[in-house]
Amino acid sequence: MEALDKFMLYTKYVRGLCSVIGLDILDPDYKKGFKTYFTFFLMILYVVLTVNSLLTAKGSTEVLMALSFGGFFGQCLLKLIFTLANRKQYYVNHTNLKESIYFKYLHGSEKEKSVIYKNVSQLLMLVKVTSLLYLSSIFLFSLYPAYMYFFENIKVTIFPLLVPGIDIYSAYGYGFTNMIHMFFGVYGLFGALSSDTAFMMFVFHIVSYTNLLQIHFLSFAEKLTSIEVKYKTKDYAAFCSSEMRELYVSHKEVIDFLSSLKMCYESICVVQVATCVVTISLNLFLALMSDWYATYGFLLASLFQLFIYAVLGTLIQLMNDKISTLVYDAPWHLLPNSDKRSFQFLLYKTQRPIEMFVRGLGPLNVETFTEIMRMIYSSFTMLYSFIVE
């Protein structure tokens, strides 16, 4: 299978996920439809059920259980709002990816095609693992109530959300409540999976852009070294101008792509970090105060979401560093004076890298993830000590 075929397969998968919840924004003619409004309806219904559960809660533990899914709900709602606001830019980014990498290098060199194929293969592997983790979480959430009902004869709902006027201890009420909870779980799964796999798709292609740029820089350096004897001739100057123009175009593609990612995803990254921190903190407390099974599922899902965003943020930093090294190591001293001045501009651009930032915390990377986990752990241990005493 060619790299383009794999990319189109990945695109089909992401669009399929988005289509389920009515948000196929990679469609140039996208319009809100029945699926979109049904997603809005489920969100409103979730708020109603949460409020009802809070009003009928007995004790602080039940209140926290009713709020335990709130972080995921807030995440999905805000991601949906930001995604709809930038839907045209997502389509443009996807089109640019397809044209500037897959179509442009469809008949490129073996090195270029190998780099693109390797990257898209790694991307497909990553999304398979992510999808498996997300799907298994829904399976485990639904399996526990089924086990309790059929083997222990105890009625446990999937989520601690009560439907007004419905008795969960009746056969009808129990089945109806769990059916609504499954809708919440499945739609939440598709929402999170479509958002996270799309983020992976866009960020992961920074590797392709950077490795292709590396091939161009190394090729240019080899050519410059091999024809150094023609230095200061007209042919040499024309060759340098032509090659430097190609490098500028390739470098500009990377910068433009990073800028568009920053515009589309910086707010979403803030939402991701904030909601995951709230969910982790809340469910750590629930794990301490109760034996509710679902809290461990929320913890693992939040940790994975936070970690994968931090890893992808780190990937952007590494690629920025790689681009800077490529520019610094280029044999600029062999260029004619006119191209040396132009090269200085390229060098200046690499000294101002574009990164994902989380407001108030710093760049989105593994170091920030570690700092967040350290703060959560410190808060949790302090709370634990207070409760024990």
Coordinates of C-alpha atoms in Angstrom, one line a residue:
M1 CA 0.0 0.0 0.0
E2 CA 1.4 3.4 -1.0
A3 CA 1.7 6.3 1.5
L4 CA -1.1 8.2 -0.2
D5 CA -3.4 5.2 0.2
K6 CA -2.6 4.9 3.9
F7 CA -3.2 8.6 4.4
M8 CA -6.6 8.4 2.6
L9 CA -7.5 5.4 4.8
Y10 CA -6.6 7.4 7.9
T11 CA -8.7 10.3 6.6
K12 CA -11.6 8.0 6.0
Y13 CA -11.4 6.7 9.5
V14 CA -11.2 10.2 11.1
R15 CA -14.1 11.4 8.9
G16 CA -16.1 8.3 9.8
L17 CA -15.7 9.1 13.5
C18 CA -16.6 12.7 13.0
S19 CA -19.6 11.8 10.9
V20 CA -21.2 9.8 13.7
I21 CA -21.5 12.9 15.9
G22 CA -22.3 15.2 12.9
L23 CA -19.0 17.0 12.7
D24 CA -17.4 15.9 9.5
I25 CA -15.6 19.3 9.1
L26 CA -13.2 17.8 6.5
D27 CA -16.1 17.9 4.1
P28 CA -15.8 21.2 2.1
D29 CA -19.6 21.4 2.0
Y30 CA -20.2 20.7 5.7
K31 CA -23.4 21.8 7.2
K32 CA -25.0 21.0 10.6
G33 CA -27.5 18.2 10.3
F34 CA -29.6 15.8 12.4
K35 CA -26.6 14.1 13.9
T36 CA -25.1 17.4 15.0
Y37 CA -28.3 18.5 16.7
F38 CA -28.7 15.1 18.3
T39 CA -25.2 15.6 19.8
F40 CA -26.3 19.0 21.1
F41 CA -29.5 17.3 22.5
L42 CA -27.4 14.7 24.4
M43 CA -25.2 17.4 25.9
I44 CA -28.3 19.3 27.2
L45 CA -29.7 16.0 28.5
Y46 CA -26.4 15.3 30.3
V47 CA -26.7 18.7 32.1
V48 CA -30.3 17.9 33.1
L49 CA -29.4 14.5 34.5
T50 CA -26.3 15.9 36.3
V51 CA -28.4 18.6 38.0
N52 CA -31.0 16.0 39.0
S53 CA -28.3 13.7 40.4
L54 CA -26.8 16.6 42.4
L55 CA -30.2 17.5 43.8
T56 CA -31.0 14.0 44.9
A57 CA -27.4 13.1 46.1
K58 CA -27.0 11.9 49.6
G59 CA -23.7 13.0 51.0
S60 CA -20.6 14.6 49.5
T61 CA -19.3 11.4 47.9
E62 CA -22.5 11.1 45.7
V63 CA -22.1 14.7 44.7
L64 CA -18.5 14.1 43.6
M65 CA -19.6 11.0 41.7
A66 CA -22.2 13.0 39.8
L67 CA -19.5 15.5 38.9
S68 CA -16.9 12.9 38.0
F69 CA -17.7 12.9 34.3
G70 CA -17.9 16.7 34.2
G71 CA -14.4 17.1 33.1
F72 CA -15.0 15.0 30.0
F73 CA -18.2 16.8 29.3
G74 CA -16.6 20.2 29.5
Q75 CA -13.8 19.0 27.3
C76 CA -16.2 17.7 24.6
L77 CA -18.3 20.8 24.7
L78 CA -15.4 23.3 24.4
K79 CA -13.7 21.2 21.8
L80 CA -16.9 21.1 19.8
I81 CA -17.2 24.9 20.0
F82 CA -13.6 25.6 19.0
T83 CA -13.7 23.1 16.2
L84 CA -16.8 24.5 14.7
A85 CA -15.3 28.0 14.9
N86 CA -12.2 26.9 13.0
R87 CA -13.8 24.3 10.7
K88 CA -12.7 26.0 7.5
Q89 CA -9.1 26.1 8.7
Y90 CA -9.2 22.4 9.4
Y91 CA -10.3 21.7 5.9
V92 CA -7.5 23.9 4.5
N93 CA -4.9 22.3 6.7
H94 CA -5.9 18.8 5.6
T95 CA -5.9 19.8 1.9
N96 CA -2.5 21.4 2.3
L97 CA -1.2 18.2 3.9
K98 CA -2.4 16.1 1.1
E99 CA -1.1 18.3 -1.6
S100 CA 2.3 19.4 -0.1
I101 CA 3.3 16.0 1.0
Y102 CA 1.5 13.1 -0.7
F103 CA 0.7 14.5 -4.1
K104 CA 3.9 16.6 -4.4
Y105 CA 6.1 13.6 -3.6
L106 CA 4.0 10.9 -5.3
H107 CA 6.9 10.5 -7.8
G108 CA 9.7 11.8 -5.6
S109 CA 13.0 10.1 -4.8
E110 CA 13.1 6.9 -2.9
K111 CA 14.4 8.7 0.2
E112 CA 11.4 11.1 0.1
K113 CA 8.8 8.4 -0.4
S114 CA 10.4 6.3 2.3
V115 CA 10.2 9.1 4.9
I116 CA 6.6 9.8 4.1
Y117 CA 5.6 6.1 4.1
K118 CA 7.4 5.5 7.5
N119 CA 5.7 8.4 9.1
V120 CA 2.1 7.6 8.0
S121 CA 2.7 4.0 9.0
Q122 CA 3.7 5.0 12.5
L123 CA 0.7 7.3 12.6
L124 CA -1.7 4.5 11.7
M125 CA -0.1 2.3 14.4
L126 CA -0.6 5.0 17.0
V127 CA -4.2 5.6 16.2
K128 CA -4.9 1.8 16.3
V129 CA -3.5 1.7 19.8
T130 CA -5.5 4.8 20.9
S131 CA -8.7 3.5 19.4
L132 CA -8.2 0.1 21.1
L133 CA -7.7 1.9 24.5
Y134 CA -10.8 4.1 24.1
L135 CA -13.0 1.2 22.9
S136 CA -11.9 -1.1 25.7
S137 CA -12.8 1.7 28.2
I138 CA -16.4 1.7 27.0
F139 CA -16.5 -2.1 27.0
L140 CA -15.2 -2.2 30.7
F141 CA -17.7 0.5 31.7
S142 CA -20.6 -1.4 30.4
L143 CA -19.3 -4.8 31.4
Y144 CA -19.3 -4.1 35.2
P145 CA -23.0 -3.2 35.5
A146 CA -23.9 -6.3 33.4
Y147 CA -21.7 -8.5 35.6
M148 CA -23.3 -7.1 38.8
Y149 CA -26.8 -7.5 37.4
F150 CA -26.6 -11.1 36.1
F151 CA -24.1 -12.6 38.6
E152 CA -24.7 -10.6 41.8
N153 CA -28.3 -9.5 41.2
I154 CA -27.3 -5.9 42.1
K155 CA -28.4 -3.0 39.9
V156 CA -25.5 -0.7 39.2
T157 CA -25.8 2.0 36.5
I158 CA -22.9 2.8 34.1
F159 CA -22.7 6.4 35.3
P160 CA -24.1 8.0 38.5
L161 CA -26.7 10.0 36.6
L162 CA -30.3 9.6 37.5
V163 CA -33.2 10.3 35.1
P164 CA -36.0 12.4 36.7
G165 CA -39.0 10.3 37.4
I166 CA -37.4 7.0 36.6
D167 CA -36.8 4.3 39.2
I168 CA -33.6 2.5 38.5
Y169 CA -34.6 -0.4 40.7
S170 CA -37.5 -1.3 38.3
A171 CA -36.7 -3.5 35.3
Y172 CA -37.8 -0.8 32.9
G173 CA -36.1 2.0 34.7
Y174 CA -32.8 0.2 35.0
G175 CA -32.7 -0.7 31.3
F176 CA -33.8 2.8 30.2
T177 CA -31.3 4.6 32.4
N178 CA -28.4 2.4 31.2
M179 CA -29.4 2.8 27.6
I180 CA -29.2 6.6 28.0
H181 CA -25.8 6.2 29.7
M182 CA -24.6 4.1 26.8
F183 CA -25.5 6.9 24.4
F184 CA -23.5 9.3 26.6
G185 CA -20.5 6.8 26.6
V186 CA -20.6 6.1 22.9
Y187 CA -21.0 9.7 21.8
G188 CA -18.3 10.8 24.3
L189 CA -16.0 8.1 23.0
F190 CA -16.5 9.1 19.3
G191 CA -16.1 12.8 20.3
A192 CA -12.9 12.3 22.1
L193 CA -11.5 9.8 19.6
S194 CA -12.3 12.0 16.6
S195 CA -10.7 15.0 18.2
D196 CA -7.6 13.2 19.5
T197 CA -6.9 11.3 16.3
A198 CA -7.3 14.4 14.2
F199 CA -4.8 16.2 16.5
M200 CA -2.4 13.2 16.0
M201 CA -2.8 13.4 12.3
F202 CA -1.9 17.1 12.0
V203 CA 0.9 17.1 14.6
F204 CA 2.5 13.9 13.5
H205 CA 3.0 15.3 9.9
I206 CA 5.4 17.8 11.3
V207 CA 7.9 14.9 11.2
S208 CA 7.3 14.4 7.5
Y209 CA 7.7 18.1 6.8
T210 CA 10.9 18.2 8.8
N211 CA 12.5 15.0 7.4
L212 CA 11.7 16.2 3.8
L213 CA 13.3 19.5 4.6
Q214 CA 16.3 17.7 6.0
I215 CA 16.7 15.8 2.7
H216 CA 16.6 19.0 0.8
F217 CA 19.2 20.7 3.0
L218 CA 21.6 17.7 2.8
S219 CA 21.2 17.5 -0.9
F220 CA 21.9 21.2 -1.3
A221 CA 24.9 21.0 0.9
E222 CA 26.4 18.1 -1.1
K223 CA 25.8 19.9 -4.4
L224 CA 27.4 23.1 -3.0
T225 CA 30.5 21.2 -1.9
S226 CA 30.9 19.3 -5.2
I227 CA 30.8 22.5 -7.4
E228 CA 32.8 24.7 -5.1
V229 CA 35.4 25.2 -7.9
K230 CA 32.8 27.2 -9.8
Y231 CA 32.4 29.7 -7.0
K232 CA 31.5 33.3 -8.1
T233 CA 30.5 32.2 -11.6
K234 CA 27.1 33.2 -13.1
D235 CA 26.0 29.6 -13.3
Y236 CA 26.9 29.0 -9.7
A237 CA 25.0 32.1 -8.6
A238 CA 22.0 31.0 -10.6
F239 CA 22.1 27.5 -9.1
C240 CA 22.4 28.9 -5.6
S241 CA 19.4 31.2 -6.1
S242 CA 17.3 28.4 -7.5
E243 CA 18.1 26.0 -4.8
M244 CA 17.7 28.5 -2.0
R245 CA 14.3 29.4 -3.4
E246 CA 13.3 25.8 -3.1
L247 CA 14.5 25.7 0.5
Y248 CA 12.6 28.9 1.3
V249 CA 9.4 27.4 -0.1
S250 CA 9.9 24.1 1.9
H251 CA 10.7 26.0 5.1
K252 CA 7.7 28.3 4.6
E253 CA 5.4 25.3 4.2
V254 CA 6.6 24.0 7.7
I255 CA 6.2 27.5 9.3
D256 CA 2.7 28.1 7.8
F257 CA 1.6 24.6 8.9
L258 CA 2.8 25.1 12.4
S259 CA 1.1 28.6 12.5
S260 CA -2.2 27.1 11.4
L261 CA -1.9 24.3 14.0
K262 CA -1.3 26.9 16.7
M263 CA -4.3 28.8 15.6
C264 CA -6.6 25.7 15.6
Y265 CA -5.3 23.9 18.6
E266 CA -3.8 26.2 21.2
S267 CA -7.2 26.9 22.9
I268 CA -8.0 23.2 22.6
C269 CA -4.7 22.3 24.3
V270 CA -5.6 24.6 27.2
V271 CA -9.0 22.9 27.5
Q272 CA -7.4 19.5 27.3
V273 CA -5.0 20.2 30.1
A274 CA -7.5 22.0 32.4
T275 CA -10.2 19.3 32.1
C276 CA -7.8 16.5 32.5
V277 CA -6.3 18.0 35.6
V278 CA -9.8 18.6 37.1
T279 CA -10.9 15.0 36.3
I280 CA -7.7 13.4 37.7
S281 CA -7.9 15.5 40.9
L282 CA -11.6 14.7 41.4
N283 CA -11.2 11.0 40.7
L284 CA -8.2 10.6 42.9
F285 CA -10.3 11.9 45.7
L286 CA -13.1 9.6 44.8
A287 CA -10.7 6.6 44.7
L288 CA -9.7 7.6 48.3
M289 CA -13.2 8.1 49.6
S290 CA -15.1 5.3 47.8
D291 CA -14.9 1.9 46.2
W292 CA -16.6 3.1 43.0
Y293 CA -15.2 1.1 40.1
A294 CA -15.6 3.9 37.4
T295 CA -13.3 6.3 39.0
Y296 CA -10.2 4.2 38.0
G297 CA -11.4 4.2 34.4
F298 CA -11.8 8.0 34.4
L299 CA -8.3 8.3 35.9
L300 CA -6.6 6.2 33.3
A301 CA -8.4 7.9 30.4
S302 CA -7.5 11.4 31.7
L303 CA -3.9 10.4 32.2
F304 CA -3.6 9.0 28.7
Q305 CA -5.2 12.0 27.1
L306 CA -3.0 14.4 29.0
F307 CA 0.1 12.4 28.3
I308 CA -0.5 11.9 24.5
Y309 CA -1.0 15.7 24.1
A310 CA 2.2 16.3 26.1
V311 CA 4.1 13.8 23.9
L312 CA 2.9 15.4 20.7
G313 CA 3.8 18.9 22.0
T314 CA 7.3 17.6 22.7
L315 CA 7.4 16.2 19.1
I316 CA 6.8 19.8 17.8
Q317 CA 9.6 21.1 20.0
L318 CA 12.0 18.3 18.7
M319 CA 11.2 19.1 15.1
N320 CA 11.8 22.8 15.7
D321 CA 15.2 22.0 17.2
K322 CA 15.9 19.7 14.2
I323 CA 15.1 22.5 11.7
S324 CA 17.3 25.0 13.6
T325 CA 20.2 22.5 13.5
L326 CA 19.7 22.0 9.7
V327 CA 19.8 25.7 9.1
Y328 CA 22.9 26.3 11.4
D329 CA 24.8 23.4 9.8
A330 CA 24.1 24.5 6.2
P331 CA 27.3 25.6 4.3
W332 CA 26.1 29.2 4.1
H333 CA 29.7 30.4 3.7
L334 CA 29.7 28.9 0.2
L335 CA 26.8 31.1 -1.0
P336 CA 27.1 34.3 -3.0
N337 CA 26.7 37.5 -1.0
S338 CA 23.2 38.1 -2.2
D339 CA 22.1 34.7 -1.0
K340 CA 24.0 35.0 2.3
R341 CA 21.8 38.0 3.2
S342 CA 18.7 35.9 2.3
F343 CA 20.0 33.1 4.4
Q344 CA 20.2 35.4 7.4
F345 CA 16.5 35.9 7.2
L346 CA 16.0 32.1 7.2
L347 CA 18.2 31.8 10.2
Y348 CA 16.2 34.5 12.0
K349 CA 13.0 32.6 11.4
T350 CA 14.4 29.5 13.0
Q351 CA 15.2 31.4 16.2
R352 CA 11.5 32.1 16.7
P353 CA 10.0 28.6 16.8
I354 CA 6.3 28.1 16.9
E355 CA 5.2 25.9 19.8
M356 CA 2.0 24.9 21.6
F357 CA 1.6 26.8 24.9
V358 CA -0.6 26.2 27.9
R359 CA -1.4 29.6 29.4
G360 CA 0.0 29.9 32.9
L361 CA 2.1 26.7 32.7
G362 CA 4.4 27.1 29.7
P363 CA 4.9 25.0 26.5
L364 CA 2.9 21.8 26.1
N365 CA 5.5 19.1 26.5
V366 CA 6.5 16.1 28.7
E367 CA 8.3 18.4 31.2
T368 CA 5.0 20.4 31.7
F369 CA 3.1 17.1 32.1
T370 CA 5.6 16.0 34.8
E371 CA 5.1 19.4 36.6
I372 CA 1.3 19.0 36.4
M373 CA 1.5 15.5 37.9
R374 CA 3.8 16.7 40.6
M375 CA 1.3 19.5 41.6
I376 CA -1.6 17.0 41.5
Y377 CA 0.3 14.6 43.7
S378 CA 1.3 17.3 46.2
S379 CA -2.3 18.4 46.5
F380 CA -3.6 14.9 46.8
T381 CA -1.1 13.9 49.6
M382 CA -1.9 17.1 51.5
L383 CA -5.7 16.3 51.2
Y384 CA -5.0 12.7 52.3
S385 CA -3.1 13.8 55.3
F386 CA -5.9 16.2 56.3
I387 CA -8.5 13.4 56.0
V388 CA -6.5 10.9 58.0
E389 CA -5.8 13.4 60.7

